[in-house]
PDB file of C-alpha atoms in Angstrom:
ATOM      1  CA  MET J   1      -4.546  -0.942  40.182  1.00 72.00           C
ATOM      2  CA  SER J   2      -7.801  -2.564  39.088  1.00 81.00           C
ATOM      3  CA  LYS J   3      -9.027  -2.362  35.515  1.00 85.00           C
ATOM      4  CA  TYR J   4     -11.850  -0.109  36.708  1.00 86.00           C
ATOM      5  CA  GLU J   5      -9.394   2.349  38.272  1.00 88.00           C
ATOM      6  CA  TRP J   6      -7.442   2.428  35.009  1.00 89.00           C
ATOM      7  CA  LEU J   7     -10.621   2.847  32.949  1.00 92.00           C
ATOM      8  CA  ALA J   8     -11.654   5.776  35.173  1.00 93.00           C
ATOM      9  CA  ILE J   9      -8.264   7.470  34.702  1.00 94.00           C
ATOM     10  CA  ARG J  10      -8.389   6.796  30.981  1.00 95.00           C
ATOM     11  CA  GLU J  11     -11.870   8.324  30.737  1.00 96.00           C
ATOM     12  CA  THR J  12     -10.715  11.532  32.453  1.00 97.00           C
ATOM     13  CA  MET J  13      -7.573  11.912  30.345  1.00 97.00           C
ATOM     14  CA  ASP J  14      -9.256  11.025  27.054  1.00 98.00           C
ATOM     15  CA  GLY J  15     -12.050  13.483  27.758  1.00 97.00           C
ATOM     16  CA  ARG J  16      -9.485  16.186  28.360  1.00 98.00           C
ATOM     17  CA  PHE J  17      -7.468  15.656  25.184  1.00 99.00           C
ATOM     18  CA  ARG J  18      -9.689  14.161  22.491  1.00 98.00           C
ATOM     19  CA  SER J  19     -10.890  16.321  19.600  1.00 98.00           C
ATOM     20  CA  ALA J  20     -14.086  18.143  20.535  1.00 97.00           C
ATOM     21  CA  ARG J  21     -14.296  19.454  16.979  1.00 98.00           C
ATOM     22  CA  LEU J  22     -14.403  16.010  15.370  1.00 98.00           C
ATOM     23  CA  ALA J  23     -16.824  14.795  18.035  1.00 97.00           C
ATOM     24  CA  GLN J  24     -19.197  17.657  17.261  1.00 96.00           C
ATOM     25  CA  GLN J  25     -19.034  16.994  13.524  1.00 97.00           C
ATOM     26  CA  PHE J  26     -19.766  13.319  14.141  1.00 97.00           C
ATOM     27  CA  LEU J  27     -22.738  14.163  16.352  1.00 95.00           C
ATOM     28  CA  GLU J  28     -24.222  16.400  13.667  1.00 94.00           C
ATOM     29  CA  HIS J  29     -24.381  13.371  11.367  1.00 95.00           C
ATOM     30  CA  ALA J  30     -25.189  10.815  14.071  1.00 95.00           C
ATOM     31  CA  SER J  31     -28.276  12.804  15.081  1.00 92.00           C
ATOM     32  CA  LYS J  32     -29.829  11.722  11.756  1.00 93.00           C
ATOM     33  CA  SER J  33     -29.029   8.032  12.290  1.00 96.00           C
ATOM     34  CA  ARG J  34     -31.380   5.302  13.419  1.00 96.00           C
ATOM     35  CA  LEU J  35     -28.624   3.815  15.609  1.00 97.00           C
ATOM     36  CA  ILE J  36     -25.186   4.626  17.048  1.00 97.00           C
ATOM     37  CA  VAL J  37     -22.839   1.671  17.562  1.00 98.00           C
ATOM     38  CA  ASP J  38     -19.930   1.900  20.031  1.00 98.00           C
ATOM     39  CA  LEU J  39     -17.221  -0.732  19.462  1.00 98.00           C
ATOM     40  CA  GLY J  40     -15.118  -1.904  22.418  1.00 98.00           C
ATOM     41  CA  CYS J  41     -17.308   0.210  24.675  1.00 97.00           C
ATOM     42  CA  GLY J  42     -15.895  -0.812  28.071  1.00 95.00           C
ATOM     43  CA  THR J  43     -17.919   0.876  30.810  1.00 95.00           C
ATOM     44  CA  GLY J  44     -19.359   3.394  28.328  1.00 95.00           C
ATOM     45  CA  SER J  45     -16.903   6.294  28.556  1.00 96.00           C
ATOM     46  CA  ASN J  46     -17.054   7.123  24.844  1.00 97.00           C
ATOM     47  CA  ARG J  47     -20.835   7.350  24.920  1.00 95.00           C
ATOM     48  CA  ARG J  48     -20.750   9.472  28.071  1.00 95.00           C
ATOM     49  CA  TYR J  49     -18.354  11.915  26.424  1.00 96.00           C
ATOM     50  CA  LEU J  50     -20.404  12.175  23.239  1.00 95.00           C
ATOM     51  CA  CYS J  51     -23.679  12.474  25.125  1.00 91.00           C
ATOM     52  CA  ARG J  52     -22.511  15.621  26.873  1.00 83.00           C
ATOM     53  CA  ASP J  53     -23.900  17.159  23.677  1.00 64.00           C
ATOM     54  CA  CYS J  54     -26.751  14.701  23.668  1.00 63.00           C
ATOM     55  CA  VAL J  55     -27.896  13.005  20.463  1.00 60.00           C
ATOM     56  CA  SER J  56     -31.563  13.199  21.344  1.00 66.00           C
ATOM     57  CA  GLY J  57     -33.686  10.171  20.577  1.00 82.00           C
ATOM     58  CA  VAL J  58     -31.010   8.092  18.818  1.00 92.00           C
ATOM     59  CA  PRO J  59     -30.559   4.671  20.477  1.00 94.00           C
ATOM     60  CA  TRP J  60     -27.118   3.233  21.169  1.00 96.00           C
ATOM     61  CA  ARG J  61     -25.787  -0.298  20.822  1.00 97.00           C
ATOM     62  CA  CYS J  62     -22.603  -0.674  22.862  1.00 97.00           C
ATOM     63  CA  ILE J  63     -20.446  -3.710  22.121  1.00 98.00           C
ATOM     64  CA  ASP J  64     -17.639  -5.361  24.082  1.00 97.00           C
ATOM     65  CA  ASN J  65     -16.341  -8.862  24.816  1.00 96.00           C
ATOM     66  CA  ASP J  66     -15.948  -8.419  28.589  1.00 96.00           C
ATOM     67  CA  ASP J  67     -19.132  -9.465  30.382  1.00 96.00           C
ATOM     68  CA  GLU J  68     -17.995  -7.935  33.674  1.00 95.00           C
ATOM     69  CA  VAL J  69     -17.532  -4.431  32.283  1.00 94.00           C
ATOM     70  CA  LEU J  70     -20.724  -4.778  30.243  1.00 96.00           C
ATOM     71  CA  GLU J  71     -22.625  -5.498  33.456  1.00 94.00           C
ATOM     72  CA  THR J  72     -21.083  -2.430  35.090  1.00 94.00           C
ATOM     73  CA  ALA J  73     -21.930  -0.315  32.053  1.00 94.00           C
ATOM     74  CA  THR J  74     -25.516  -1.569  32.064  1.00 93.00           C
ATOM     75  CA  HIS J  75     -26.006  -0.545  35.705  1.00 90.00           C
ATOM     76  CA  ARG J  76     -24.500   2.891  35.058  1.00 88.00           C
ATOM     77  CA  SER J  77     -26.840   3.493  32.121  1.00 84.00           C
ATOM     78  CA  ALA J  78     -30.144   2.271  33.535  1.00 74.00           C
ATOM     79  CA  GLY J  79     -33.180   3.974  32.014  1.00 74.00           C
ATOM     80  CA  ARG J  80     -31.413   5.190  28.872  1.00 81.00           C
ATOM     81  CA  PRO J  81     -32.017   3.942  25.294  1.00 84.00           C
ATOM     82  CA  ILE J  82     -28.840   1.853  25.294  1.00 92.00           C
ATOM     83  CA  ARG J  83     -28.353  -1.832  24.547  1.00 94.00           C
ATOM     84  CA  PHE J  84     -25.151  -3.463  25.765  1.00 96.00           C
ATOM     85  CA  GLU J  85     -24.137  -6.570  23.891  1.00 96.00           C
ATOM     86  CA  HIS J  86     -21.381  -9.185  24.096  1.00 97.00           C
ATOM     87  CA  VAL J  87     -19.749  -9.623  20.694  1.00 97.00           C
ATOM     88  CA  GLU J  88     -16.321 -11.067  19.931  1.00 97.00           C
ATOM     89  CA  LEU J  89     -15.330  -8.329  17.518  1.00 97.00           C
ATOM     90  CA  ALA J  90     -12.178 -10.185  16.474  1.00 97.00           C
ATOM     91  CA  THR J  91     -14.196 -13.036  14.961  1.00 96.00           C
ATOM     92  CA  ASP J  92     -17.799 -11.832  14.683  1.00 97.00           C
ATOM     93  CA  LEU J  93     -17.443  -8.559  12.798  1.00 96.00           C
ATOM     94  CA  LEU J  94     -20.488  -9.400  10.690  1.00 95.00           C
ATOM     95  CA  LEU J  95     -22.663  -9.019  13.804  1.00 95.00           C
ATOM     96  CA  ILE J  96     -22.074  -5.247  13.814  1.00 95.00           C
ATOM     97  CA  PRO J  97     -25.124  -3.316  12.543  1.00 95.00           C
ATOM     98  CA  ILE J  98     -24.153  -1.524   9.342  1.00 92.00           C
ATOM     99  CA  GLY J  99     -25.635   0.852   6.799  1.00 92.00           C
ATOM    100  CA  GLY J 100     -25.740   4.499   5.901  1.00 93.00           C
ATOM    101  CA  ASP J 101     -28.275   5.111   8.665  1.00 96.00           C
ATOM    102  CA  VAL J 102     -25.955   3.645  11.334  1.00 98.00           C
ATOM    103  CA  SER J 103     -23.178   5.739  12.907  1.00 98.00           C
ATOM    104  CA  ILE J 104     -20.143   3.911  14.289  1.00 98.00           C
ATOM    105  CA  THR J 105     -17.743   5.054  16.983  1.00 99.00           C
ATOM    106  CA  ALA J 106     -14.979   3.697  19.208  1.00 99.00           C
ATOM    107  CA  SER J 107     -12.338   5.059  21.555  1.00 98.00           C
ATOM    108  CA  ALA J 108      -8.990   3.672  22.751  1.00 97.00           C
ATOM    109  CA  PHE J 109      -9.570   0.549  20.683  1.00 97.00           C
ATOM    110  CA  LEU J 110      -8.204   0.732  17.158  1.00 98.00           C
ATOM    111  CA  ASP J 111      -4.488   0.173  17.839  1.00 98.00           C
ATOM    112  CA  ILE J 112      -5.050  -3.372  19.166  1.00 98.00           C
ATOM    113  CA  THR J 113      -6.707  -4.459  15.914  1.00 98.00           C
ATOM    114  CA  SER J 114      -4.874  -5.787  12.851  1.00 98.00           C
ATOM    115  CA  GLU J 115      -4.571  -4.503   9.306  1.00 98.00           C
ATOM    116  CA  ASP J 116      -6.591  -7.501   8.118  1.00 98.00           C
ATOM    117  CA  TRP J 117      -9.394  -6.706  10.581  1.00 98.00           C
ATOM    118  CA  LEU J 118      -9.357  -3.030   9.624  1.00 99.00           C
ATOM    119  CA  SER J 119      -9.621  -3.921   5.937  1.00 98.00           C
ATOM    120  CA  ARG J 120     -12.665  -6.086   6.643  1.00 98.00           C
ATOM    121  CA  PHE J 121     -14.168  -3.367   8.827  1.00 98.00           C
ATOM    122  CA  VAL J 122     -13.888  -0.804   6.024  1.00 98.00           C
ATOM    123  CA  LYS J 123     -15.651  -3.108   3.565  1.00 97.00           C
ATOM    124  CA  LEU J 124     -18.593  -3.300   5.974  1.00 97.00           C
ATOM    125  CA  ALA J 125     -18.697   0.198   7.425  1.00 97.00           C
ATOM    126  CA  ALA J 126     -17.416   2.713   4.855  1.00 97.00           C
ATOM    127  CA  GLN J 127     -20.925   3.982   4.127  1.00 96.00           C
ATOM    128  CA  SER J 128     -21.428   4.978   7.792  1.00 98.00           C
ATOM    129  CA  PRO J 129     -20.312   8.110   9.643  1.00 98.00           C
ATOM    130  CA  ILE J 130     -17.352   6.890  11.727  1.00 99.00           C
ATOM    131  CA  LEU J 131     -15.587   8.487  14.696  1.00 99.00           C
ATOM    132  CA  ILE J 132     -12.597   6.607  16.114  1.00 99.00           C
ATOM    133  CA  ALA J 133     -11.030   8.500  19.005  1.00 99.00           C
ATOM    134  CA  MET J 134      -7.835   8.157  21.023  1.00 99.00           C
ATOM    135  CA  THR J 135      -5.874   5.690  18.896  1.00 99.00           C
ATOM    136  CA  ALA J 136      -2.275   5.380  20.099  1.00 98.00           C
ATOM    137  CA  SER J 137       0.005   6.760  17.392  1.00 98.00           C
ATOM    138  CA  GLY J 138       3.593   6.687  18.623  1.00 97.00           C
ATOM    139  CA  ALA J 139       6.105   6.164  21.404  1.00 96.00           C
ATOM    140  CA  PRO J 140       5.965   8.142  24.669  1.00 97.00           C
ATOM    141  CA  VAL J 141       7.963  11.376  24.631  1.00 98.00           C
ATOM    142  CA  TRP J 142       9.578  12.101  28.003  1.00 99.00           C
ATOM    143  CA  ASP J 143      10.853  15.537  29.020  1.00 99.00           C
ATOM    144  CA  PRO J 144      13.576  15.676  30.200  1.00 99.00           C
ATOM    145  CA  ALA J 145      14.823  12.960  27.857  1.00 98.00           C
ATOM    146  CA  ASP J 146      16.996  10.028  28.928  1.00 98.00           C
ATOM    147  CA  ASP J 147      19.256   7.665  26.979  1.00 96.00           C
ATOM    148  CA  LEU J 148      17.054   4.689  27.924  1.00 97.00           C
ATOM    149  CA  ASP J 149      13.839   6.226  26.563  1.00 98.00           C
ATOM    150  CA  VAL J 150      14.274   4.846  23.035  1.00 97.00           C
ATOM    151  CA  ALA J 151      14.917   1.271  24.173  1.00 96.00           C
ATOM    152  CA  ILE J 152      11.941   1.412  26.525  1.00 97.00           C
ATOM    153  CA  GLY J 153       9.787   2.827  23.743  1.00 96.00           C
ATOM    154  CA  LEU J 154      10.772  -0.084  21.498  1.00 96.00           C
ATOM    155  CA  CYS J 155       9.715  -2.546  24.215  1.00 95.00           C
ATOM    156  CA  LEU J 156       6.339  -0.853  24.465  1.00 95.00           C
ATOM    157  CA  GLU J 157       5.983  -0.894  20.680  1.00 96.00           C
ATOM    158  CA  GLU J 158       6.756  -4.626  20.590  1.00 95.00           C
ATOM    159  CA  HIS J 159       3.973  -5.271  23.082  1.00 93.00           C
ATOM    160  CA  GLN J 160       1.582  -2.927  21.284  1.00 95.00           C
ATOM    161  CA  LYS J 161       2.133  -4.726  17.969  1.00 95.00           C
ATOM    162  CA  SER J 162       1.665  -8.206  19.432  1.00 96.00           C
ATOM    163  CA  ASP J 163      -1.522 -10.214  18.882  1.00 97.00           C
ATOM    164  CA  HIS J 164      -4.341  -8.950  21.125  1.00 96.00           C
ATOM    165  CA  GLY J 165      -6.859 -11.335  19.589  1.00 96.00           C
ATOM    166  CA  PHE J 166      -7.211  -9.681  16.176  1.00 97.00           C
ATOM    167  CA  GLY J 167      -3.924 -10.865  14.667  1.00 97.00           C
ATOM    168  CA  PRO J 168      -0.657  -8.883  14.736  1.00 97.00           C
ATOM    169  CA  ALA J 169      -1.750  -5.436  15.908  1.00 98.00           C
ATOM    170  CA  ALA J 170      -1.473  -2.395  13.651  1.00 98.00           C
ATOM    171  CA  GLY J 171      -0.368  -0.362  16.668  1.00 97.00           C
ATOM    172  CA  ALA J 172       0.679   3.210  15.943  1.00 98.00           C
ATOM    173  CA  GLN J 173      -0.111   2.767  12.231  1.00 98.00           C
ATOM    174  CA  ALA J 174      -3.746   1.813  12.850  1.00 99.00           C
ATOM    175  CA  ALA J 175      -5.318   5.244  12.346  1.00 99.00           C
ATOM    176  CA  PRO J 176      -3.304   6.155   9.197  1.00 99.00           C
ATOM    177  CA  PHE J 177      -3.970   2.684   7.761  1.00 99.00           C
ATOM    178  CA  LEU J 178      -7.709   3.007   8.380  1.00 99.00           C
ATOM    179  CA  ALA J 179      -7.698   6.518   6.935  1.00 99.00           C
ATOM    180  CA  ASP J 180      -6.062   5.308   3.711  1.00 99.00           C
ATOM    181  CA  LYS J 181      -8.564   2.472   3.353  1.00 99.00           C
ATOM    182  CA  LEU J 182     -11.524   4.805   3.883  1.00 99.00           C
ATOM    183  CA  ILE J 183     -10.148   7.375   1.447  1.00 98.00           C
ATOM    184  CA  SER J 184      -9.871   4.604  -1.156  1.00 98.00           C
ATOM    185  CA  ARG J 185     -13.631   4.163  -0.657  1.00 97.00           C
ATOM    186  CA  GLU J 186     -14.119   7.880  -1.423  1.00 97.00           C
ATOM    187  CA  CYS J 187     -14.869   8.823   2.177  1.00 98.00           C
ATOM    188  CA  ASN J 188     -14.005  12.255   3.539  1.00 98.00           C
ATOM    189  CA  VAL J 189     -11.488  11.541   6.287  1.00 99.00           C
ATOM    190  CA  THR J 190     -10.015  13.882   8.895  1.00 99.00           C
ATOM    191  CA  LEU J 191      -7.200  12.936  11.271  1.00 99.00           C
ATOM    192  CA  GLU J 192      -6.526  15.164  14.262  1.00 99.00           C
ATOM    193  CA  LYS J 193      -3.915  14.866  17.001  1.00 99.00           C
ATOM    194  CA  SER J 194      -5.281  14.108  20.466  1.00 99.00           C
ATOM    195  CA  ASP J 195      -2.069  13.560  22.435  1.00 99.00           C
ATOM    196  CA  TRP J 196      -2.087  13.187  26.174  1.00 99.00           C
ATOM    197  CA  ARG J 197       0.120  16.055  27.421  1.00 99.00           C
ATOM    198  CA  LEU J 198       0.879  15.469  31.090  1.00 99.00           C
ATOM    199  CA  GLY J 199       2.792  17.659  33.510  1.00 99.00           C
ATOM    200  CA  SER J 200       3.164  18.580  37.160  1.00 98.00           C
ATOM    201  CA  GLN J 201      -0.616  18.782  37.656  1.00 98.00           C
ATOM    202  CA  ASP J 202      -0.868  15.098  36.685  1.00 98.00           C
ATOM    203  CA  ALA J 203       1.589  13.653  39.215  1.00 98.00           C
ATOM    204  CA  GLU J 204      -0.614  10.719  40.236  1.00 96.00           C
ATOM    205  CA  VAL J 205      -1.250   9.645  36.649  1.00 97.00           C
ATOM    206  CA  LEU J 206       2.419  10.082  35.729  1.00 98.00           C
ATOM    207  CA  ALA J 207       3.497   7.912  38.665  1.00 98.00           C
ATOM    208  CA  MET J 208       1.059   5.201  37.625  1.00 96.00           C
ATOM    209  CA  LEU J 209       2.269   5.313  34.018  1.00 97.00           C
ATOM    210  CA  VAL J 210       5.940   5.120  35.038  1.00 98.00           C
ATOM    211  CA  ASP J 211       5.178   2.036  37.159  1.00 96.00           C
ATOM    212  CA  SER J 212       3.271   0.465  34.274  1.00 94.00           C
ATOM    213  CA  VAL J 213       6.069   1.160  31.782  1.00 96.00           C
ATOM    214  CA  CYS J 214       8.621  -0.240  34.225  1.00 96.00           C
ATOM    215  CA  ARG J 215       6.703  -3.501  34.612  1.00 94.00           C
ATOM    216  CA  ARG J 216       6.296  -3.868  30.852  1.00 92.00           C
ATOM    217  CA  ALA J 217       9.909  -3.038  29.965  1.00 94.00           C
ATOM    218  CA  SER J 218      11.405  -5.165  32.763  1.00 92.00           C
ATOM    219  CA  SER J 219      10.233  -8.313  30.993  1.00 88.00           C
ATOM    220  CA  LYS J 220      12.358  -7.416  27.940  1.00 88.00           C
ATOM    221  CA  MET J 221      15.312  -5.450  29.341  1.00 93.00           C
ATOM    222  CA  HIS J 222      17.746  -5.614  32.262  1.00 92.00           C
ATOM    223  CA  ARG J 223      15.555  -5.125  35.314  1.00 94.00           C
ATOM    224  CA  GLU J 224      18.116  -3.045  37.221  1.00 95.00           C
ATOM    225  CA  GLN J 225      18.452  -0.619  34.305  1.00 95.00           C
ATOM    226  CA  VAL J 226      14.709  -0.161  34.017  1.00 96.00           C
ATOM    227  CA  GLU J 227      14.201   0.187  37.766  1.00 96.00           C
ATOM    228  CA  HIS J 228      16.911   2.878  37.893  1.00 97.00           C
ATOM    229  CA  TRP J 229      15.153   4.693  35.037  1.00 98.00           C
ATOM    230  CA  ALA J 230      11.804   4.426  36.842  1.00 98.00           C
ATOM    231  CA  SER J 231      13.285   5.692  40.123  1.00 98.00           C
ATOM    232  CA  MET J 232      14.736   8.703  38.296  1.00 98.00           C
ATOM    233  CA  ARG J 233      11.353   9.414  36.685  1.00 98.00           C
ATOM    234  CA  GLN J 234       9.530   9.152  40.026  1.00 98.00           C
ATOM    235  CA  GLN J 235      11.992  11.666  41.501  1.00 99.00           C
ATOM    236  CA  GLN J 236      11.272  14.024  38.619  1.00 99.00           C
ATOM    237  CA  ILE J 237       7.543  13.651  39.276  1.00 99.00           C
ATOM    238  CA  ARG J 238       7.998  14.552  42.944  1.00 98.00           C
ATOM    239  CA  LYS J 239      10.000  17.635  41.907  1.00 99.00           C
ATOM    240  CA  GLY J 240       7.283  18.610  39.433  1.00 99.00           C
ATOM    241  CA  VAL J 241       9.628  18.666  36.425  1.00 99.00           C
ATOM    242  CA  LEU J 242       8.556  15.604  34.418  1.00 99.00           C
ATOM    243  CA  LYS J 243       6.438  16.063  31.320  1.00 99.00           C
ATOM    244  CA  LEU J 244       5.068  13.255  29.168  1.00 99.00           C
ATOM    245  CA  THR J 245       3.415  13.255  25.769  1.00 99.00           C
ATOM    246  CA  LEU J 246       1.520  10.135  24.703  1.00 98.00           C
ATOM    247  CA  PRO J 247       0.720  10.503  20.987  1.00 98.00           C
ATOM    248  CA  HIS J 248      -2.848   9.745  19.868  1.00 99.00           C
ATOM    249  CA  LEU J 249      -4.978  10.396  16.804  1.00 99.00           C
ATOM    250  CA  ASP J 250      -8.719  10.914  16.365  1.00 99.00           C
ATOM    251  CA  LEU J 251     -10.299   9.963  13.036  1.00 99.00           C
ATOM    252  CA  LEU J 252     -13.571  11.127  11.503  1.00 99.00           C
ATOM    253  CA  SER J 253     -14.866   9.547   8.303  1.00 99.00           C
ATOM    254  CA  LEU J 254     -17.963  10.719   6.466  1.00 98.00           C
ATOM    255  CA  PRO J 255     -19.343   9.125   3.307  1.00 94.00           C
ATOM    256  CA  ARG J 256     -18.789  11.523   0.419  1.00 85.00           C
ATOM    257  CA  PHE J 257     -22.505  11.850  -0.264  1.00 69.00           C
ATOM    258  CA  ASP J 258     -23.052  12.792   3.403  1.00 59.00           C
ATOM    259  CA  ALA J 259     -20.173  15.233   3.861  1.00 52.00           C
TER     260      ALA J 259
END
């Protein structure tokens, strides 16, 4: 599966499960901004979701470190008031536009960053309206359960908390950590669950996720064990009985004076 195929699946699933309520609240404040900044924008899925309820007249600056996806995003957004920009967010955080008249958003990004990076981000951005969507917040929950699920979940957690360029990743604690830091700056913060909840209608996505988990876990566990687990899960998908919950959190932060 190419990264573009995965990004397309991710866009569909995130759009289905993310918090529409927090998005709407963010847009009410962002409509008064001079600029909306999208961190780790990829092909622009976060902006496309938010612009379903269009923020009329407010320009966007969409930031990523992958020139290939930025080029794709630029072509998909031709003629719109959007600037796509290459920034190494891990090292060049100071290049992000900041201020009370700048709104900041990101999606499916926060959990790869570190606590140190998040602390620096808060110092720069606490005065802005902030919407961070679809941050991974826990291990997969498989139904029906299996004895190997916990060990596989620990393998996934180990990978999630490895260094993705920002230092040791905050992983599932990223959204609560950011929330605490923003609250200490007297921001009004709301966390809302945005779990992926997949079932028989999502057979193709489930099959892809099982394959992905199998590849990841096989590098840390006995391959035969993991492959047996994956085969069992694929059978359950074909029978239409497998359900999967992937925990996520959405975060909205508003400066106290702007709440």
